[in-house]
Tab-separated table of C-alpha atoms and ligand atoms in Angstrom:
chain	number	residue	atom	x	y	z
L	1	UNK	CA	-24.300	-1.502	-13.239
L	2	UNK	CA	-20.687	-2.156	-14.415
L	3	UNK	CA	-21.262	0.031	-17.417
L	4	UNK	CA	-22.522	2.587	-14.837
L	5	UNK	CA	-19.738	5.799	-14.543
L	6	UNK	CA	-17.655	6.955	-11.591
L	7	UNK	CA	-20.018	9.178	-9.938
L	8	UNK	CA	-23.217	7.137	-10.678
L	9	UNK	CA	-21.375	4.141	-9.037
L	10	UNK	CA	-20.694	6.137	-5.952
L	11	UNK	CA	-23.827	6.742	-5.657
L	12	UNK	CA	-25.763	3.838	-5.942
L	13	UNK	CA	-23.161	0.943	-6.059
L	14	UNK	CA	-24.035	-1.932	-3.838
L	15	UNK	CA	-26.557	-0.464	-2.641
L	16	UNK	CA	-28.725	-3.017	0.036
L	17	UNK	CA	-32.221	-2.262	0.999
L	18	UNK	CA	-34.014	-3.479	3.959
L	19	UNK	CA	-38.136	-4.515	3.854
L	20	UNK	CA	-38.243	-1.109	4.609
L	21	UNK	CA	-37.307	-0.219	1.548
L	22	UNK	CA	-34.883	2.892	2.969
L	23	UNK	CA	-33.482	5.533	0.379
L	24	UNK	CA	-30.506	6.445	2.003
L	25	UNK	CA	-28.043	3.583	3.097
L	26	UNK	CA	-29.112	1.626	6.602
L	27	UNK	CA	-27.287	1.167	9.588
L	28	UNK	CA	-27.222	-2.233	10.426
L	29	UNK	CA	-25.229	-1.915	13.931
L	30	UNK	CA	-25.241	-4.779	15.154
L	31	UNK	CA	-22.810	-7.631	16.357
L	32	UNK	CA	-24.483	-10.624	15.133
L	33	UNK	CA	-27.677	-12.041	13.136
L	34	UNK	CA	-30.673	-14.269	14.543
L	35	UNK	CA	-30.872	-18.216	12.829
L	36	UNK	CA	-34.407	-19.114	13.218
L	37	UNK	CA	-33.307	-22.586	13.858
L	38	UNK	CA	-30.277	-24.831	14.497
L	39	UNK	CA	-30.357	-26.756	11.361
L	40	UNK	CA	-30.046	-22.774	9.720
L	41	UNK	CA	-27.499	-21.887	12.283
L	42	UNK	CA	-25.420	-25.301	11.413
L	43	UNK	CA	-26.090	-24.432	7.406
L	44	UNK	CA	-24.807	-20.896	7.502
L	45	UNK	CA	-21.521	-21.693	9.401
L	46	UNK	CA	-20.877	-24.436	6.462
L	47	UNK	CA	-21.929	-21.656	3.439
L	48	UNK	CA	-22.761	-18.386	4.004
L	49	UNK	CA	-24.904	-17.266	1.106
L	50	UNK	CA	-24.445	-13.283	0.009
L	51	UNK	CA	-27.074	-11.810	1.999
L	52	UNK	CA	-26.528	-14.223	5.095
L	53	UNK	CA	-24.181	-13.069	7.526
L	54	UNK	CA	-23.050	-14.615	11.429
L	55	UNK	CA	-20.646	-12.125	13.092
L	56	UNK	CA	-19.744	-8.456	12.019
L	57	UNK	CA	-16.140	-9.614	12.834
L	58	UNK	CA	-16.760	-11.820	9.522
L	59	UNK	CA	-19.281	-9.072	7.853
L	60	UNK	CA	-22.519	-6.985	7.849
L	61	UNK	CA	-24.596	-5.758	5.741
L	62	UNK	CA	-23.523	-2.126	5.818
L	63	UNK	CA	-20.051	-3.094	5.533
L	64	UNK	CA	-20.728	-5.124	2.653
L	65	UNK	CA	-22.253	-2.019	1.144
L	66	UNK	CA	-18.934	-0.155	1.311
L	67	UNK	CA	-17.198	-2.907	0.303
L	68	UNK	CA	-19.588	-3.733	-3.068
L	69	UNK	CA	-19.563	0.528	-3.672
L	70	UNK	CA	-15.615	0.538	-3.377
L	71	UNK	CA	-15.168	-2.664	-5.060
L	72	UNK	CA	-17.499	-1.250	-8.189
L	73	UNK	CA	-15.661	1.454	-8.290
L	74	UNK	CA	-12.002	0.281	-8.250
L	75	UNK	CA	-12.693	-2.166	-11.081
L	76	UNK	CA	-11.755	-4.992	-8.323
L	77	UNK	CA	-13.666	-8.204	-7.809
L	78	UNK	CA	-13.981	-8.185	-4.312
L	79	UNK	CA	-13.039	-6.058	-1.112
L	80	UNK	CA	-12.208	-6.163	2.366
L	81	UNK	CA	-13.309	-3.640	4.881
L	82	UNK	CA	-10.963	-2.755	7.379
L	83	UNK	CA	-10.732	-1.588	10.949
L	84	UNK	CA	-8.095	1.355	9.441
L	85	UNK	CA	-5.738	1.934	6.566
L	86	UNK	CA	-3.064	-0.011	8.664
L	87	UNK	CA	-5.185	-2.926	9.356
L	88	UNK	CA	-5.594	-3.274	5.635
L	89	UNK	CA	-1.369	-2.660	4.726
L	90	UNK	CA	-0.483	-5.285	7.330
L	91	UNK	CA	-3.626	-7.699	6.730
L	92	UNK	CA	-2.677	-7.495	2.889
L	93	UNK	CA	1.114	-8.046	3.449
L	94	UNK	CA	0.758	-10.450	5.988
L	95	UNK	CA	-2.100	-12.789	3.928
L	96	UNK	CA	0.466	-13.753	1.387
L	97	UNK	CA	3.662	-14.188	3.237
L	98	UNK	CA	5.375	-16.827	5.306
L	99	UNK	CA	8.791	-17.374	7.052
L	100	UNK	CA	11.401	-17.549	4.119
L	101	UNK	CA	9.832	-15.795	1.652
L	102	UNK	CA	11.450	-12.577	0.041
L	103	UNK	CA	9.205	-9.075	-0.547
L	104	UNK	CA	10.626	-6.103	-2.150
L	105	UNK	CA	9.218	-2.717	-0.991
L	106	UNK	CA	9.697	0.919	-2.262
L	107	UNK	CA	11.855	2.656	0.075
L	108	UNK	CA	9.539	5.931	0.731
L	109	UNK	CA	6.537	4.817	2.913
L	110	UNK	CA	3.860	6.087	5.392
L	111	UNK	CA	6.021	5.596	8.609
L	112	UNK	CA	3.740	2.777	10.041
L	113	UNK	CA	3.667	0.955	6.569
L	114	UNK	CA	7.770	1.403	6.892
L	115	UNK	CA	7.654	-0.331	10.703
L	116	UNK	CA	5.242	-3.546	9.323
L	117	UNK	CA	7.931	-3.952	6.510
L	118	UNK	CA	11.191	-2.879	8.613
L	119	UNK	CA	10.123	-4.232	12.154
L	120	UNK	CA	7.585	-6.922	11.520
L	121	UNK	CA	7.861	-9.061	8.692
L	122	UNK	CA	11.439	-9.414	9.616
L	123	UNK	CA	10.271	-10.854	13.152
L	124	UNK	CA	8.746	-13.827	11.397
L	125	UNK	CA	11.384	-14.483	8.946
L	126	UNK	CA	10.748	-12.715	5.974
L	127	UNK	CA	13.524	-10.799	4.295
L	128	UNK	CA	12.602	-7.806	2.803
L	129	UNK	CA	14.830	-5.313	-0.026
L	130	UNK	CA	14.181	-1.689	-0.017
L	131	UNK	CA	14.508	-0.090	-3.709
L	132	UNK	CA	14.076	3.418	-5.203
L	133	UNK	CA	10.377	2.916	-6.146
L	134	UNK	CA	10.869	5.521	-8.989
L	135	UNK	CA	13.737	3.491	-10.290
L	136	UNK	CA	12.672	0.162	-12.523
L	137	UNK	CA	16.010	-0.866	-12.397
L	138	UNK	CA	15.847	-1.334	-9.038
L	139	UNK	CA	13.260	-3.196	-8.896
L	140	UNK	CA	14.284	-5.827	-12.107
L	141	UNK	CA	17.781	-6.193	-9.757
L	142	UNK	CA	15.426	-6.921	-6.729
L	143	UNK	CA	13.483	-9.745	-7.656
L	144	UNK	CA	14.401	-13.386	-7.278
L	145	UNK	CA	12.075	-16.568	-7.531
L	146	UNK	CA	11.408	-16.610	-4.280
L	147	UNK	CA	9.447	-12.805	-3.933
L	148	UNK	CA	6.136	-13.112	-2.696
L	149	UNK	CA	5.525	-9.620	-3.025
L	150	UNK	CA	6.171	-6.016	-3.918
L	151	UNK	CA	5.185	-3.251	-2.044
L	152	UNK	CA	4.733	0.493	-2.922
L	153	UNK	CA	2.976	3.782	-2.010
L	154	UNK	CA	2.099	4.544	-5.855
L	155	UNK	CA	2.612	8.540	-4.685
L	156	UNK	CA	4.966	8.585	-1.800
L	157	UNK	CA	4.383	10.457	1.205
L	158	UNK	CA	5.574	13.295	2.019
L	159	UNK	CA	7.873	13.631	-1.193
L	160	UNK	CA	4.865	13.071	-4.382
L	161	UNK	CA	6.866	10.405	-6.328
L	162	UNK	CA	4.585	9.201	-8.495
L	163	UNK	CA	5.498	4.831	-8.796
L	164	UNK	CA	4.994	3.130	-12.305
L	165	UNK	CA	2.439	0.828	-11.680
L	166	UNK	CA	2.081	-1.084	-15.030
L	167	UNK	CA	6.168	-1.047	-14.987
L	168	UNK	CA	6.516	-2.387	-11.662
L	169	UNK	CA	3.697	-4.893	-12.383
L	170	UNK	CA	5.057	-6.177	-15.602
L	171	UNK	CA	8.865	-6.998	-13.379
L	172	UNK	CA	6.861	-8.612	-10.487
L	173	UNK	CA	4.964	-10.885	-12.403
L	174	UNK	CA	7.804	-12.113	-14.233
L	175	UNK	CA	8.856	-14.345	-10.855
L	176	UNK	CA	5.461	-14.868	-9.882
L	177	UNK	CA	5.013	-11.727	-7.244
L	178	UNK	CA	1.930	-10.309	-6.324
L	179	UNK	CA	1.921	-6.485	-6.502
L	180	UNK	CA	0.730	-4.593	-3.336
L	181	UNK	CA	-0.277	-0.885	-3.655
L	182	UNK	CA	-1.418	1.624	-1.078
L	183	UNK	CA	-2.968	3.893	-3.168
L	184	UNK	CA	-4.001	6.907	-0.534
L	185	UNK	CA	-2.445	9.191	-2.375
L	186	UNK	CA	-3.486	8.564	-5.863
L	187	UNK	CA	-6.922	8.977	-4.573
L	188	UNK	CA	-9.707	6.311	-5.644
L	189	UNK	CA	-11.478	8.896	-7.941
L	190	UNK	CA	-7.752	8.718	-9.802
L	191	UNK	CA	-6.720	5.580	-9.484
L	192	UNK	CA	-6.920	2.729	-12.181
L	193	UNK	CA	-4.307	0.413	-10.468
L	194	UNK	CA	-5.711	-2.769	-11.051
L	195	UNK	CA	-6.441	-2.180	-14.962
L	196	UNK	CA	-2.576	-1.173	-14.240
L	197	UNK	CA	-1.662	-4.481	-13.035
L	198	UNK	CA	-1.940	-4.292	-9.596
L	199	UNK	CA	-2.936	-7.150	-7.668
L	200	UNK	CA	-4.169	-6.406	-4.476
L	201	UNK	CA	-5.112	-2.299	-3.994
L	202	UNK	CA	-4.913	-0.930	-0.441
L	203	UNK	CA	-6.208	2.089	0.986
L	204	UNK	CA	-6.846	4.202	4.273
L	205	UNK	CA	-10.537	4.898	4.057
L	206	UNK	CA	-10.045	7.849	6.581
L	207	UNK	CA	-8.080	9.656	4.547
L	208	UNK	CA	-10.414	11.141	0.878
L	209	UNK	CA	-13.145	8.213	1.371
L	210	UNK	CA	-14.425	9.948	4.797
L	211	UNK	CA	-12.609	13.091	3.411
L	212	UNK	CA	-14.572	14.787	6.546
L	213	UNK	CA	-11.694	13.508	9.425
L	214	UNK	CA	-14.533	11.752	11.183
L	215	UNK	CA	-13.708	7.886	11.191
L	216	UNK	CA	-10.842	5.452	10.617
L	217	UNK	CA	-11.030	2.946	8.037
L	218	UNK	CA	-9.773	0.844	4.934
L	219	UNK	CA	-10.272	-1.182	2.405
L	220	UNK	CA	-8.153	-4.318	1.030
L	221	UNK	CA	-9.291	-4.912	-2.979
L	222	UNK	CA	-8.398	-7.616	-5.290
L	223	UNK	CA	-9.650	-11.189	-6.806
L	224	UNK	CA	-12.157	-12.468	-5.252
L	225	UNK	CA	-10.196	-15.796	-4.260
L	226	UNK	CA	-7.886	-13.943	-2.852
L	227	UNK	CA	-10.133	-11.648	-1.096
L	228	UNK	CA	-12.622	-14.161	0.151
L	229	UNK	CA	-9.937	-16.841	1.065
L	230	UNK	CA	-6.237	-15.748	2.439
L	231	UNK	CA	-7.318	-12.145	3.224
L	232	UNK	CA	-10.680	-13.058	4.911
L	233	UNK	CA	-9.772	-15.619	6.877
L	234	UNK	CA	-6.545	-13.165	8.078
L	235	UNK	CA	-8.661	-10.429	8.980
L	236	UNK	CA	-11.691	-12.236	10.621
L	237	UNK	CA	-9.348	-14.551	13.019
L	238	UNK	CA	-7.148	-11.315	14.165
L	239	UNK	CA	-10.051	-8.748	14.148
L	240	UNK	CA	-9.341	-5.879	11.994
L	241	UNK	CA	-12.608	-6.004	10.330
L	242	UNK	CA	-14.175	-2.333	9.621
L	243	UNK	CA	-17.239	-1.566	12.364
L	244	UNK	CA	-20.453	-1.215	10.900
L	245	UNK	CA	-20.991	2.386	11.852
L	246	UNK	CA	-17.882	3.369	10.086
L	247	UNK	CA	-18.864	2.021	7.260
L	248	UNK	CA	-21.943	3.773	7.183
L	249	UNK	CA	-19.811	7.104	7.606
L	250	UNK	CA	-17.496	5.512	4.311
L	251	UNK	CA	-20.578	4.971	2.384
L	252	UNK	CA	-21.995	8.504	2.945
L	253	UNK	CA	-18.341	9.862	2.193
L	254	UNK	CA	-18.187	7.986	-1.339
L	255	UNK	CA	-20.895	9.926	-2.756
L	256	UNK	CA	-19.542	13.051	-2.967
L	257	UNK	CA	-15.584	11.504	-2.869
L	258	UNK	CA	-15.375	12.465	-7.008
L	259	UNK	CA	-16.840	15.716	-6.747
L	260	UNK	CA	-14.598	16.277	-3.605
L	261	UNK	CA	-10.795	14.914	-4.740
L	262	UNK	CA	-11.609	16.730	-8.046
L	263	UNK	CA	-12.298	19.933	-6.479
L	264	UNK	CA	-9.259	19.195	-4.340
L	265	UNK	CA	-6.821	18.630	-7.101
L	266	UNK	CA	-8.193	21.791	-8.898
L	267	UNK	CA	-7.339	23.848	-5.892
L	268	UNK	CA	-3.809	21.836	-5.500
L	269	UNK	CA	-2.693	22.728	-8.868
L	270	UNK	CA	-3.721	26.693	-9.074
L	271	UNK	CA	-1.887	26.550	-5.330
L	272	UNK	CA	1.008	25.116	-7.012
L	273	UNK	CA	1.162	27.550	-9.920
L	274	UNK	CA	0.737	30.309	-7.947
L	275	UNK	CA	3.647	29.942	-5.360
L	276	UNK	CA	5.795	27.977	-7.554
L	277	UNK	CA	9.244	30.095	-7.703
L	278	UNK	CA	8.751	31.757	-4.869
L	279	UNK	CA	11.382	33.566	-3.052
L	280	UNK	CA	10.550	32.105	0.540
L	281	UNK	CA	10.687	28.376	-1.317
L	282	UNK	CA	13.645	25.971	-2.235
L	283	UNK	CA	10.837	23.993	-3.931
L	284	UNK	CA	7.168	23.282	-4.503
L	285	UNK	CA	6.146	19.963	-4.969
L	286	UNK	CA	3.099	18.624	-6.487
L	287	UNK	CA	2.882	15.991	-9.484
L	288	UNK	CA	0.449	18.490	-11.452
L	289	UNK	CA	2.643	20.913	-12.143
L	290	UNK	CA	4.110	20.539	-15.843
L	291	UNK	CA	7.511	20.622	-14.476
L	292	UNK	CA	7.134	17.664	-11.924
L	293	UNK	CA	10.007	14.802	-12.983
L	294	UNK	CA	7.057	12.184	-13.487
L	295	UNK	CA	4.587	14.462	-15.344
L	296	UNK	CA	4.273	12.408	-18.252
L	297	UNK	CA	3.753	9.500	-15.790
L	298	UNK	CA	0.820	11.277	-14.262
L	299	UNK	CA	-0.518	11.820	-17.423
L	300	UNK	CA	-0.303	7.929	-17.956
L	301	UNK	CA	-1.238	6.430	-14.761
L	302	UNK	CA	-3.973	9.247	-13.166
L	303	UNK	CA	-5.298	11.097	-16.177
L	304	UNK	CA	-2.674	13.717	-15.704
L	305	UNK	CA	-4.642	14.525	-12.431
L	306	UNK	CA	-1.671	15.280	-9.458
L	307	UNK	CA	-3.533	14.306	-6.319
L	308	UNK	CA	-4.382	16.751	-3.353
L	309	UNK	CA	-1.568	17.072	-1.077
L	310	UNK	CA	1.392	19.497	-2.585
L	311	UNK	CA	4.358	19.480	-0.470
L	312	UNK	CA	6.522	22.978	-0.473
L	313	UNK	CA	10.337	23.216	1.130
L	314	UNK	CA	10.707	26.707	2.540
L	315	UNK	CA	14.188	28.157	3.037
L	316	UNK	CA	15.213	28.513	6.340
L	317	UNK	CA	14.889	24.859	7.613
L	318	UNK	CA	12.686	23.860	10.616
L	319	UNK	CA	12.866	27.575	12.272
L	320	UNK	CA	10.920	28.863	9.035
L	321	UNK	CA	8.874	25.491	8.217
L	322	UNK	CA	7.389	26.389	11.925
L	323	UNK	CA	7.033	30.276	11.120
L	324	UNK	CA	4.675	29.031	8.015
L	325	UNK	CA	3.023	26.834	10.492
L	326	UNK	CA	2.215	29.142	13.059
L	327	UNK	CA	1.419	32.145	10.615
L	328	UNK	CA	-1.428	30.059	8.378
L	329	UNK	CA	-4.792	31.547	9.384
L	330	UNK	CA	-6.600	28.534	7.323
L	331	UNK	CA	-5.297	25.446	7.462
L	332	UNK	CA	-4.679	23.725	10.620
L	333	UNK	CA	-2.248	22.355	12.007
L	334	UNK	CA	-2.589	18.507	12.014
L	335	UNK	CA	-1.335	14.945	10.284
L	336	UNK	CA	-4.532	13.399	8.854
L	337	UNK	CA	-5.001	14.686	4.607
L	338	UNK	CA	-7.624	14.515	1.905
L	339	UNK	CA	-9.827	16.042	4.543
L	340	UNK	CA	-12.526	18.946	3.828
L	341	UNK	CA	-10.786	20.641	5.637
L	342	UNK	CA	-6.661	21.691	4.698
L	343	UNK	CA	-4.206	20.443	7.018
L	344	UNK	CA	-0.520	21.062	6.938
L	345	UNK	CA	2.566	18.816	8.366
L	346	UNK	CA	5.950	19.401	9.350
L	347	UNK	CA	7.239	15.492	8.417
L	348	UNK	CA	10.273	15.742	9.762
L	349	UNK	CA	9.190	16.328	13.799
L	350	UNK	CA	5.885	14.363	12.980
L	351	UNK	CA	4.289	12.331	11.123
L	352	UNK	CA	8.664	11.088	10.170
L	353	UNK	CA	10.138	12.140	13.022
L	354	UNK	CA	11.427	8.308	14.127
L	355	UNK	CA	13.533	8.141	10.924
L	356	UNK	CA	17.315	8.893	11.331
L	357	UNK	CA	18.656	12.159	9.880
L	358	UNK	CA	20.501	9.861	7.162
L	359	UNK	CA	16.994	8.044	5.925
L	360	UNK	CA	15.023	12.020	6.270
L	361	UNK	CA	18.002	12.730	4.081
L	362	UNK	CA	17.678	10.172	1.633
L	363	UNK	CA	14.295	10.694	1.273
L	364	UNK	CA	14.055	14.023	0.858
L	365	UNK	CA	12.075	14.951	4.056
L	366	UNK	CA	14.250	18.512	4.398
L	367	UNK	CA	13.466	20.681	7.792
L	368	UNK	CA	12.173	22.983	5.733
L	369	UNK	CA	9.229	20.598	4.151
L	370	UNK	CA	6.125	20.959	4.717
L	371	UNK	CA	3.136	18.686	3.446
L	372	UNK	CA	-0.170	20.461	2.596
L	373	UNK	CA	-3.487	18.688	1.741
L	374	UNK	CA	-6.222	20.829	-0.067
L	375	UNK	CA	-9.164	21.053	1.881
L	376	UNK	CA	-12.451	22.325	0.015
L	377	UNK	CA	-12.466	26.055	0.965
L	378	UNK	CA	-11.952	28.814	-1.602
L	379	UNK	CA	-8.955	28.567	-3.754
L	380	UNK	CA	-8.005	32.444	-3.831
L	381	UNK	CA	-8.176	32.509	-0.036
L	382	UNK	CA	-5.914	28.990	0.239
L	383	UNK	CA	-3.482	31.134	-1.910
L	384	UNK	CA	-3.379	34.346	0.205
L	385	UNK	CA	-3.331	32.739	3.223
L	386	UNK	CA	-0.203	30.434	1.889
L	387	UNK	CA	1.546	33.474	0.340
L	388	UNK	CA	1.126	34.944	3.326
L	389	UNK	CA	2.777	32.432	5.076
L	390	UNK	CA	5.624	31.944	3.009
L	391	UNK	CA	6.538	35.942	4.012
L	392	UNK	CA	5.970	35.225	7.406
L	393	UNK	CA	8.282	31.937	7.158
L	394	UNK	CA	11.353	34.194	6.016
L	395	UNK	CA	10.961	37.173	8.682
N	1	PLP	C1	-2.824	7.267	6.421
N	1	PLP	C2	-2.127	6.284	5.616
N	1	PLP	C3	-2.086	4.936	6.003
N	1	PLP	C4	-2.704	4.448	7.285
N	1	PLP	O1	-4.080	4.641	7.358
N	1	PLP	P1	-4.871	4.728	8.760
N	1	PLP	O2	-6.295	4.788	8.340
N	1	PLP	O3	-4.386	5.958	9.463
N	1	PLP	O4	-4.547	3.492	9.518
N	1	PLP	C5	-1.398	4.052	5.189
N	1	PLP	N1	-0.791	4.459	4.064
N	1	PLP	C6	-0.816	5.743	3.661
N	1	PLP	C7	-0.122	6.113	2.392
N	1	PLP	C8	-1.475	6.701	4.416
N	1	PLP	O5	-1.489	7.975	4.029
């Protein structure tokens, strides 16, 4: 089944029948599992075996289908489902950290993934560095023996840097770090982080695993002692664990996720090409395009394949970023991405609206910037509605 390729894996990968001997993946929601005796009860709570379970808290079946699919897929030993993307950021960070130890983190993040390294680590006494994730330099000046772990978005959000993986990895593990990456926006079907070097791989299931904006979820990947030991016994003790009917919805999702984020991407770069110079835009944005500052990294690190979210800078700040908004016939309005369904963002009143004017600055979250994610309708009418748009944004 390892030899299997990406879209047969998707497909069938961990798959679990019941006696029933069901085609399509079960359902298994429920909260716990019968012992037909107390010496079985006692036995299971000592070792439990890979088709015995106790509590969905610690795992179910269904989950454990997601997990084994995802797992297959990302090349990783083991996996984690998690209650949401976030669940799996701070159960991943917070797993392999204690008071006095040092983490660096890229400094363009997913505003929640910014508070758990900003805000919360820092409550329990562990310093963390913010580099320029794009810059090795950075990072090789960050390090000291006493780093647990690096942290990065390997494409940042809302901006489309694209991180080195392999580079970063290669500086981490010269003082002993373990490398952390949420990989949303690389996409799974992209995505070869831990053949990269990546330790531990992160991502929000709701985002292109559901890719139907139905249910939250996520998924924490890596070795399996690390997965079954620190991570496990963090997420089953604070309760983040993914719930049984989500995973069902994950499952269902992964079988059509490489069709889907390929189809996306497609779309994303003809988008790009198309409105790329002009007049209503300061600057399109999307890792694709040939002209991107870490093309050649693309090529490298995701097969030259530039995601599904493209992020375009109209001129005329906020007053025109909302014209765009307002005038899009198409895509809604709305902060959640790699859906069916496109979805634009103004980052700078939303989804990064907390950040001072100084860090949008810095990061490049202009008032004019909006972030689009590709849905999977038509490509020619994504581009006239977007055109259309644009004129709108400048009258
Ligand atoms: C959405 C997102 C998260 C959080 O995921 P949730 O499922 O919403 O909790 C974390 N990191 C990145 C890069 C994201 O896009």
């Amino acid at each position: 089944m390892s030899d299997w390729n990406t879209r047969t894996k998707l497909v069938h990968g961990g798959i679990r029948r019941s006696q029933y001997n069901e085609v399509s993946e079960a359902i298994f929601l429920t909260q716990g599992f019968v012992y037909n005796n107390a010496e079985q009860a006692e036995a299971r709570f000592i070792e439990t075996g890979p088709d015995e379970f106790i509590y969905a808290r610690y795992g179910n079946p269904t989950v454990s289908m997601f997990e084994q699919r995802i797992a297959m897929l990302e090349g990783a030993e083991d996996a984690f489902a998690t209650a949401s993307g976030m669940a799996a950021v701070n159960g991943a960070l917070t797993s392999l950290v204690k008071a006095g130890d040092h983490v660096v983190s890229a400094k363009a993040l997913f505003g929640s993934c910014l508070h758990i390294l900003e805000n919360i680590l820092s409550q329990f006494g562990v310093e963390v560095t913010f580099v320029d994730g794009t810059n090795l330099d950075e990072w090789r000046a960050a390090v000291r023996p006493d780093t647990k772990v690096c942290f990065f978005e390997s494409m940042s959000n809302p901006t489309l840097e694209v991180i080195d993986i392999a580079g970063v990895s290669e500086i981490a593990h010269s003082v002993g770090a373990t490398v952390v990456v949420d990989n949303v926006f690389s996409t799974p079907a992209f995505s070869e982080a831990i053949a990269q070097g990546a330790d531990v791989v992160v991502y929000s299931a709701t985002k292109h695993i559901d890719g139907q904006g139905r249910a939250l979820g996520g998924v924490v990947l890596g070795k399996k002692d690390y997965i079954r030991g620190p991570l496990e016994t963090y997420m089953k003790h604070t309760g983040g664990s993914m719930s049984p009917f989500n995973a069902w919805v994950m499952l269902k999702g992964m079988e059509t996720l490489d069709l889907r984020v390929r189809a996306q991407a497609d779309s994303a770069l003809k988008i790009a090409e198309a409105v790329e110079g002009h007049p209503a835009l300061r600057r399109a944005i999307y890792p694709g395009l040939k002209g991107h500052a870490q093309n050649d990294l693309v090529q490298r690190q995701l097969g030259g394949k530039g995601g599904t979210v493209l992020s375009l800078e109209v001129k005329g700040g906020k007053e025109a970023a909302f014209k765009f908004l307002n005038a899009m016939t198409i895509a809604v309005i709305s902060n959640n991405l790699g859906d069916a369904k496109s979805i634009a963002t103004h980052p700078a009143t939303t989804t990064h609206q907390r950040l001072s004017d100084a860090q949008k600055d810095d990061l490049g979250i202009a008032p004019g910037l909006i972030r689009f994610s590709v849905g999977l309708e038509d490509t020619d009418d994504l581009i006239a509605d977007i055109t259309a748009a644009l004129e709108a944004s400048q009258a």
